[in-house]
Structures are given as structure tokens and as C-alpha cells.
């Protein structure tokens, strides 16, 4: 679970601002941090599968994923469409 002082402060802040019990706030913070700690490759694979499940096609998917990566809290490196394809398809 949580380990750092900064994370403890975040839990306290979330608990206070949202009126959540500390245990619930800790689970929420853990979930959010886990999302943002996902390596770029894992994020690309997951989003590609989600977007395909929505019926989108690769010409629309890869530019969308590239834009999402640029906006992540901890920015991933700029990846070309070819690099994104290699992550998904090997």
C-alpha cells in the first residue's frame, strides 16, 4: 500500500476534502497512483484494446493514444505511430 510521507499527506488531503474515511481515501489514492505509474507500454496496450472494443480503427486509435500520452501526469516519451504499433503488435 502507501509508503511515502507525500502519499500520506495526499491521503489526508483527499480524506479531508472529500469527507472520506482514511481507509477509503488511501484506496482511492493507491488506485490513482497505480494508474499513473503504469509504464507507457502497458498504457498503450490497454488503451488500444479499449478503443478497439469501442469499434474504432487503428488510423484513429494511434493518433489518439499519442495525444493521450503527451497529456499524462508523468509524460511518456514521444512515440511515433510505428513505435505504438510495435508496442501493441510486437
N, CA, C and O atoms as a MOPAC input file, in Angstrom:
PM7 MOZYME 1SCF
protein

 N      0.82400 1    -1.18800 1     0.00000 1
 C      0.00000 1     0.00000 1     0.00000 1
 C      0.86300 1     1.24400 1     0.00000 1
 O      1.90800 1     1.26100 1    -0.65200 1
 N      0.47000 1     2.26200 1     0.69500 1
 C      1.14800 1     3.54400 1     0.69900 1
 C      2.44500 1     3.45000 1     1.49600 1
 O      2.52900 1     2.71500 1     2.47900 1
 N      3.46500 1     4.21100 1     1.05600 1
 C      4.73500 1     4.12100 1     1.75600 1
 C      5.34100 1     5.46800 1     2.09600 1
 O      5.95200 1     5.59600 1     3.15700 1
 N      5.20600 1     6.46900 1     1.26000 1
 C      5.91300 1     7.72800 1     1.45300 1
 C      5.12600 1     8.75300 1     2.24700 1
 O      3.90200 1     8.68300 1     2.35800 1
 N      5.87100 1     9.71600 1     2.79900 1
 C      5.26300 1    10.81300 1     3.55000 1
 C      4.34100 1    11.62400 1     2.64900 1
 O      3.24000 1    11.99300 1     3.05700 1
 N      4.78900 1    11.90500 1     1.41700 1
 C      3.96300 1    12.68100 1     0.48500 1
 C      2.64700 1    11.95700 1     0.21200 1
 O      1.59300 1    12.58800 1     0.12700 1
 N      2.70900 1    10.63900 1     0.07600 1
 C      1.48800 1     9.88400 1    -0.17200 1
 C      0.55100 1     9.95100 1     1.03700 1
 O     -0.66700 1    10.03200 1     0.87800 1
 N      1.11700 1     9.91700 1     2.23300 1
 C      0.30600 1    10.04300 1     3.44300 1
 C     -0.38100 1    11.40200 1     3.47400 1
 O     -1.55000 1    11.50100 1     3.84700 1
 N      0.33600 1    12.44300 1     3.08400 1
 C     -0.25200 1    13.78100 1     3.03900 1
 C     -1.37300 1    13.85100 1     2.01100 1
 O     -2.38800 1    14.51100 1     2.23400 1
 N     -1.18600 1    13.16800 1     0.88400 1
 C     -2.23100 1    13.14800 1    -0.14800 1
 C     -3.47600 1    12.46200 1     0.39900 1
 O     -4.59100 1    12.94500 1     0.20200 1
 N     -3.28900 1    11.34000 1     1.08500 1
 C     -4.43200 1    10.62000 1     1.66500 1
 C     -5.16900 1    11.52400 1     2.64700 1
 O     -6.39800 1    11.59300 1     2.62600 1
 N     -4.42900 1    12.21100 1     3.50000 1
 C     -5.06500 1    13.10900 1     4.47100 1
 C     -5.84700 1    14.21300 1     3.76300 1
 O     -6.95200 1    14.56600 1     4.17600 1
 N     -5.26900 1    14.74700 1     2.70300 1
 C     -5.92600 1    15.81900 1     1.93300 1
 C     -7.20800 1    15.31900 1     1.27800 1
 O     -8.24500 1    15.97900 1     1.34300 1
 N     -7.13200 1    14.13700 1     0.64100 1
 C     -8.30700 1    13.56500 1    -0.02300 1
 C     -9.38300 1    13.24600 1     1.01100 1
 O    -10.56000 1    13.52800 1     0.79000 1
 N     -8.98700 1    12.66500 1     2.12400 1
 C     -9.95200 1    12.33000 1     3.17000 1
 C    -10.66500 1    13.58800 1     3.66700 1
 O    -11.88500 1    13.59200 1     3.82900 1
 N     -9.90400 1    14.64800 1     3.90700 1
 C    -10.48600 1    15.88200 1     4.42100 1
 C    -11.36700 1    16.57100 1     3.38300 1
 O    -12.47200 1    17.01400 1     3.69800 1
 N    -10.88400 1    16.66100 1     2.15700 1
 C    -11.63700 1    17.41700 1     1.14600 1
 C    -12.86000 1    16.67400 1     0.64000 1
 O    -13.84300 1    17.29900 1     0.24100 1
 N    -12.81300 1    15.34200 1     0.65200 1
 C    -13.94600 1    14.57500 1     0.13200 1
 C    -14.81600 1    13.99200 1     1.24400 1
 O    -15.85500 1    13.38700 1     0.97900 1
 N    -14.38400 1    14.18000 1     2.48000 1
 C    -15.16000 1    13.64300 1     3.58600 1
 C    -15.14200 1    12.12400 1     3.64400 1
 O    -16.11100 1    11.49800 1     4.07300 1
 N    -14.03400 1    11.53600 1     3.21100 1
 C    -13.90400 1    10.07700 1     3.19500 1
 C    -13.16700 1     9.58800 1     4.43300 1
 O    -12.31700 1    10.29300 1     4.97600 1
 N    -13.49500 1     8.38000 1     4.87700 1
 C    -12.68500 1     7.78800 1     5.94200 1
 C    -11.25700 1     7.56500 1     5.42000 1
 O    -11.07500 1     7.33200 1     4.22500 1
 N    -10.24900 1     7.63000 1     6.28700 1
 C     -8.85400 1     7.47800 1     5.83500 1
 C     -8.60100 1     6.20400 1     5.03500 1
 O     -7.83700 1     6.23400 1     4.07000 1
 N     -9.21200 1     5.10300 1     5.40300 1
 C     -9.00200 1     3.84300 1     4.67100 1
 C     -9.50100 1     3.91900 1     3.23700 1
 O     -8.84600 1     3.43300 1     2.31500 1
 N    -10.65900 1     4.52800 1     3.05700 1
 C    -11.22400 1     4.69200 1     1.71000 1
 C    -10.36400 1     5.66400 1     0.91100 1
 O    -10.07400 1     5.41800 1    -0.26000 1
 N     -9.95900 1     6.75300 1     1.52800 1
 C     -9.10400 1     7.72800 1     0.84200 1
 C     -7.79200 1     7.07900 1     0.41700 1
 O     -7.29800 1     7.34500 1    -0.67900 1
 N     -7.22300 1     6.23300 1     1.26800 1
 C     -5.96900 1     5.54200 1     0.92600 1
 C     -6.15500 1     4.64200 1    -0.28500 1
 O     -5.28300 1     4.59000 1    -1.15300 1
 N     -7.28400 1     3.92700 1    -0.35900 1
 C     -7.53900 1     3.06100 1    -1.52000 1
 C     -7.69900 1     3.88300 1    -2.79300 1
 O     -7.21000 1     3.49200 1    -3.85200 1
 N     -8.38600 1     5.02800 1    -2.69200 1
 C     -8.55400 1     5.89500 1    -3.85800 1
 C     -7.20000 1     6.41100 1    -4.33800 1
 O     -6.90700 1     6.36400 1    -5.53200 1
 N     -6.38100 1     6.89900 1    -3.42300 1
 C     -5.06300 1     7.42100 1    -3.78400 1
 C     -4.19600 1     6.31000 1    -4.36600 1
 O     -3.50700 1     6.52700 1    -5.36300 1
 N     -4.21900 1     5.12200 1    -3.76000 1
 C     -3.44600 1     3.99900 1    -4.30200 1
 C     -3.85300 1     3.68100 1    -5.73300 1
 O     -3.00200 1     3.42800 1    -6.58600 1
 N     -5.15900 1     3.69500 1    -5.99500 1
 C     -5.66400 1     3.39500 1    -7.32500 1
 C     -5.20000 1     4.43900 1    -8.34100 1
 O     -4.76700 1     4.09200 1    -9.44000 1
 N     -5.29000 1     5.70600 1    -7.97200 1
 C     -4.86300 1     6.78600 1    -8.87400 1
 C     -3.35800 1     6.70700 1    -9.13000 1
 O     -2.91600 1     6.82500 1   -10.27300 1
 N     -2.57500 1     6.50900 1    -8.07700 1
 C     -1.11900 1     6.41100 1    -8.24900 1
 C     -0.74100 1     5.21000 1    -9.10300 1
 O      0.16700 1     5.30300 1    -9.92900 1
 N     -1.42200 1     4.08600 1    -8.91700 1
 C     -1.14700 1     2.89400 1    -9.73400 1
 C     -1.43100 1     3.18000 1   -11.20400 1
 O     -0.69100 1     2.73400 1   -12.08200 1
 N     -2.50500 1     3.92400 1   -11.47200 1
 C     -2.83800 1     4.28000 1   -12.85300 1
 C     -1.70100 1     5.07600 1   -13.49000 1
 O     -1.29100 1     4.79500 1   -14.61600 1
 N     -1.20100 1     6.06100 1   -12.76900 1
 C     -0.15400 1     6.91700 1   -13.33200 1
 C      1.22400 1     6.27600 1   -13.30700 1
 O      2.12800 1     6.74900 1   -13.99700 1
 N      1.40700 1     5.23200 1   -12.54500 1
 C      2.68800 1     4.52200 1   -12.53400 1
 C      2.76000 1     3.44800 1   -13.60600 1
 O      3.80900 1     2.82900 1   -13.78800 1
 N      1.67900 1     3.21900 1   -14.30800 1
 C      1.67600 1     2.23700 1   -15.38100 1
 C      2.67100 1     2.66200 1   -16.44900 1
 O      2.60900 1     3.79300 1   -16.93000 1
 N      3.59400 1     1.77300 1   -16.83100 1
 C      4.54100 1     2.12800 1   -17.89100 1
 C      3.80300 1     2.45400 1   -19.19700 1
 O      2.69100 1     1.98200 1   -19.43300 1
 N      4.43900 1     3.25800 1   -20.02300 1
 C      3.81900 1     3.67500 1   -21.29000 1
 C      3.36700 1     2.47600 1   -22.11400 1
 O      2.28800 1     2.50200 1   -22.70500 1
 N      4.18100 1     1.43200 1   -22.15800 1
 C      3.83100 1     0.25400 1   -22.96000 1
 C      2.53300 1    -0.38500 1   -22.46600 1
 O      1.68200 1    -0.76700 1   -23.26900 1
 N      2.38400 1    -0.50000 1   -21.16300 1
 C      1.15600 1    -1.06900 1   -20.60500 1
 C     -0.04500 1    -0.19300 1   -20.88500 1
 O     -1.12600 1    -0.69300 1   -21.19600 1
 N      0.14100 1     1.12400 1   -20.77600 1
 C     -0.93300 1     2.06200 1   -21.06100 1
 C     -1.37000 1     1.94800 1   -22.52300 1
 O     -2.56400 1     1.91500 1   -22.82100 1
 N     -0.38300 1     1.88700 1   -23.43700 1
 C     -0.69500 1     1.80600 1   -24.86800 1
 C     -1.47700 1     0.54000 1   -25.15900 1
 O     -2.48800 1     0.58800 1   -25.86000 1
 N     -1.03200 1    -0.58600 1   -24.63600 1
 C     -1.73900 1    -1.85400 1   -24.89000 1
 C     -3.17600 1    -1.81000 1   -24.35000 1
 O     -4.11600 1    -2.21700 1   -25.03400 1
 N     -3.33200 1    -1.31600 1   -23.12500 1
 C     -4.66000 1    -1.25600 1   -22.51600 1
 C     -5.58700 1    -0.33900 1   -23.29900 1
 O     -6.72100 1    -0.71200 1   -23.60200 1
 N     -5.10500 1     0.87600 1   -23.63300 1
 C     -5.95200 1     1.83100 1   -24.36600 1
 C     -6.28500 1     1.32500 1   -25.76200 1
 O     -7.40800 1     1.51100 1   -26.22900 1
 N     -5.32900 1     0.68800 1   -26.43800 1
 C     -5.58900 1     0.14500 1   -27.76600 1
 C     -6.72500 1    -0.87000 1   -27.69900 1
 O     -7.64000 1    -0.83800 1   -28.52200 1
 N     -6.66500 1    -1.76800 1   -26.72200 1
 C     -7.71800 1    -2.77300 1   -26.57600 1
 C     -9.06400 1    -2.11100 1   -26.25500 1
 O    -10.09200 1    -2.51400 1   -26.79800 1
 N     -9.06500 1    -1.10500 1   -25.38200 1
 C    -10.30900 1    -0.41000 1   -25.03500 1
 C    -10.91400 1     0.27700 1   -26.26000 1
 O    -12.11800 1     0.18900 1   -26.49900 1
 N    -10.07700 1     0.95200 1   -27.02100 1
 C    -10.57600 1     1.69200 1   -28.18600 1
 C    -11.04200 1     0.74600 1   -29.28800 1
 O    -12.02500 1     1.02700 1   -29.97300 1
 N    -10.34400 1    -0.37100 1   -29.46200 1
 C    -10.80900 1    -1.36400 1   -30.42900 1
 C    -12.16200 1    -1.92600 1   -30.01300 1
 O    -13.03500 1    -2.14700 1   -30.85300 1
 N    -12.33300 1    -2.15800 1   -28.70600 1
 C    -13.60700 1    -2.68300 1   -28.19800 1
 C    -14.75300 1    -1.70100 1   -28.46500 1
 O    -15.91100 1    -2.10600 1   -28.56100 1
 N    -14.42600 1    -0.41700 1   -28.58300 1
 C    -15.43200 1     0.60600 1   -28.91500 1
 C    -15.72000 1     0.63600 1   -30.41200 1
 O    -16.59300 1     1.37700 1   -30.86400 1
 N    -14.98700 1    -0.16900 1   -31.18100 1
 C    -15.20400 1    -0.22300 1   -32.62100 1
 C    -14.34400 1     0.73200 1   -33.42900 1
 O    -14.55200 1     0.89300 1   -34.63100 1
 N    -13.38800 1     1.36000 1   -32.78000 1
 C    -12.50500 1     2.29100 1   -33.50700 1
 C    -11.43900 1     1.51900 1   -34.26900 1
 O    -11.09900 1     0.38900 1   -33.91800 1
 N    -10.92300 1     2.13700 1   -35.30400 1
 C     -9.90600 1     1.51500 1   -36.15700 1
 C     -8.54300 1     2.16100 1   -35.89500 1
 O     -8.46100 1     3.28400 1   -35.39700 1
 N     -7.48000 1     1.43700 1   -36.23900 1
 C     -6.12000 1     1.89500 1   -35.95600 1
 C     -5.78500 1     3.29500 1   -36.46300 1
 O     -5.11100 1     4.03400 1   -35.74500 1
 N     -6.21500 1     3.70400 1   -37.66100 1
 C     -5.88100 1     5.06900 1   -38.09400 1
 C     -6.40900 1     6.14800 1   -37.14800 1
 O     -5.85000 1     7.24400 1   -37.08800 1
 N     -7.46500 1     5.85100 1   -36.41900 1
 C     -7.99300 1     6.78800 1   -35.43000 1
 C     -7.35300 1     6.54000 1   -34.05700 1
 O     -7.12200 1     7.48000 1   -33.29700 1
 N     -7.07400 1     5.28600 1   -33.75200 1
 C     -6.58400 1     4.90500 1   -32.42300 1
 C     -5.19700 1     5.44800 1   -32.13500 1
 O     -4.98300 1     6.05200 1   -31.08400 1
 N     -4.24900 1     5.24800 1   -33.03900 1
 C     -2.86100 1     5.59100 1   -32.72800 1
 C     -2.63400 1     7.09200 1   -32.51900 1
 O     -1.91400 1     7.45600 1   -31.58900 1
 N     -3.20700 1     7.97500 1   -33.33200 1
 C     -3.04900 1     9.40700 1   -33.02800 1
 C     -3.69300 1     9.78900 1   -31.69500 1
 O     -3.17800 1    10.64800 1   -30.97900 1
 N     -4.81500 1     9.15500 1   -31.36100 1
 C     -5.47500 1     9.44200 1   -30.09900 1
 C     -4.60000 1     9.01800 1   -28.92100 1
 O     -4.45700 1     9.76600 1   -27.95400 1
 N     -4.01500 1     7.82400 1   -28.99700 1
 C     -3.13100 1     7.35400 1   -27.92800 1
 C     -1.91100 1     8.25400 1   -27.80900 1
 O     -1.49000 1     8.58000 1   -26.69900 1
 N     -1.34200 1     8.65500 1   -28.92800 1
 C     -0.17000 1     9.54000 1   -28.88600 1
 C     -0.51300 1    10.85100 1   -28.17000 1
 O      0.28300 1    11.34700 1   -27.37400 1
 N     -1.68000 1    11.40500 1   -28.44800 1
 C     -2.10800 1    12.64000 1   -27.79100 1
 C     -2.33600 1    12.41200 1   -26.29900 1
 O     -1.97100 1    13.25600 1   -25.48000 1
 N     -2.93000 1    11.29300 1   -25.94600 1
 C     -3.14900 1    10.98200 1   -24.53500 1
 C     -1.82700 1    10.85200 1   -23.78700 1
 O     -1.70400 1    11.32100 1   -22.65600 1
 N     -0.84300 1    10.21900 1   -24.41000 1
 C      0.45800 1    10.04800 1   -23.76100 1
 C      1.10800 1    11.39700 1   -23.46500 1
 O      1.73800 1    11.57000 1   -22.42200 1
 N      0.95400 1    12.35100 1   -24.38400 1
 C      1.53200 1    13.67800 1   -24.15500 1
 C      0.88400 1    14.37400 1   -22.96800 1
 O      1.51200 1    15.22300 1   -22.33500 1
 N     -0.35400 1    14.03300 1   -22.65800 1
 C     -1.07000 1    14.68500 1   -21.58200 1
 C     -1.02000 1    13.97000 1   -20.24300 1
 O     -1.61700 1    14.42900 1   -19.27000 1
 N     -0.31500 1    12.85400 1   -20.18600 1
 C     -0.24800 1    12.12300 1   -18.91500 1
 C      0.50100 1    12.92400 1   -17.86400 1
 O      1.37300 1    13.73100 1   -18.18600 1
 N      0.15400 1    12.69500 1   -16.60900 1
 C      0.76000 1    13.40300 1   -15.49400 1
 C      2.27900 1    13.31700 1   -15.53700 1
 O      2.96700 1    14.32900 1   -15.40500 1
 N      2.79200 1    12.13000 1   -15.71900 1
 C      4.22600 1    11.94400 1   -15.93200 1
 C      4.34800 1    11.59300 1   -17.40500 1
 O      4.07600 1    10.46500 1   -17.81700 1
 N      4.75700 1    12.56700 1   -18.17900 1
 C      4.72700 1    12.41200 1   -19.63000 1
 C      5.61300 1    11.27800 1   -20.09600 1
 O      6.76100 1    11.13900 1   -19.67500 1
 N      5.05800 1    10.48500 1   -20.96200 1
 C      5.82000 1     9.42700 1   -21.61700 1
 C      6.63000 1    10.06300 1   -22.74200 1
 O      6.32600 1    11.17700 1   -23.16800 1
 N      7.64600 1     9.37400 1   -23.22100 1
 C      8.38500 1     9.92600 1   -24.35500 1
 C      7.47700 1    10.00700 1   -25.58000 1
 O      6.51000 1     9.25500 1   -25.70200 1
 N      7.80300 1    10.93200 1   -26.48600 1
 C      7.04100 1    10.99900 1   -27.73300 1
 C      7.28200 1     9.71300 1   -28.51200 1
 O      8.42400 1     9.34500 1   -28.78400 1
 N      6.21200 1     9.04600 1   -28.86100 1
 C      6.30700 1     7.80300 1   -29.60800 1
 C      5.63500 1     7.99500 1   -30.95900 1
 O      4.54400 1     8.55900 1   -31.04600 1
 N      6.28900 1     7.52700 1   -32.00500 1
 C      5.70600 1     7.60000 1   -33.33500 1
 C      4.60600 1     6.55800 1   -33.45300 1
 O      4.48900 1     5.66100 1   -32.61800 1
 N      3.80700 1     6.68700 1   -34.49300 1
 C      2.75800 1     5.69600 1   -34.73000 1
 C      3.37800 1     4.31400 1   -34.90900 1
 O      2.82100 1     3.31800 1   -34.45000 1
 N      4.52500 1     4.25300 1   -35.57300 1
 C      5.20800 1     2.97100 1   -35.77000 1
 C      5.62100 1     2.36500 1   -34.42500 1
 O      5.45800 1     1.16300 1   -34.21300 1
 N      6.15000 1     3.18400 1   -33.52200 1
 C      6.54000 1     2.68700 1   -32.20200 1
 C      5.32000 1     2.20900 1   -31.41800 1
 O      5.38800 1     1.20500 1   -30.70900 1
 N      4.21400 1     2.92100 1   -31.54400 1
 C      2.98500 1     2.49000 1   -30.88400 1
 C      2.52300 1     1.14200 1   -31.42300 1
 O      2.12100 1     0.26400 1   -30.65900 1
 N      2.58100 1     0.98500 1   -32.73400 1
 C      2.21000 1    -0.30500 1   -33.34200 1
 C      3.09800 1    -1.43400 1   -32.83300 1
 O      2.61300 1    -2.53400 1   -32.56600 1
 N      4.39000 1    -1.16900 1   -32.69700 1
 C      5.32900 1    -2.19700 1   -32.22700 1
 C      5.02000 1    -2.59800 1   -30.80000 1
 O      5.16800 1    -3.76700 1   -30.44400 1
 N      4.59000 1    -1.64500 1   -29.96600 1
 C      4.21000 1    -1.96400 1   -28.59500 1
 C      3.01200 1    -2.90400 1   -28.59100 1
 O      2.97300 1    -3.86900 1   -27.82600 1
 N      2.03000 1    -2.61600 1   -29.45400 1
 C      0.80500 1    -3.41000 1   -29.47600 1
 C      1.02900 1    -4.75800 1   -30.14500 1
 O      0.59500 1    -5.78600 1   -29.62500 1
 N      1.68800 1    -4.76400 1   -31.26800 1
 C      1.77200 1    -5.97500 1   -32.07700 1
 C      3.13300 1    -6.68300 1   -32.01700 1
 O      3.28700 1    -7.78100 1   -32.55100 1
 N      4.10500 1    -6.06000 1   -31.37400 1
 C      5.41900 1    -6.69900 1   -31.22700 1
 C      6.34500 1    -6.51500 1   -32.38400 1
 O      7.47100 1    -7.01100 1   -32.35900 1

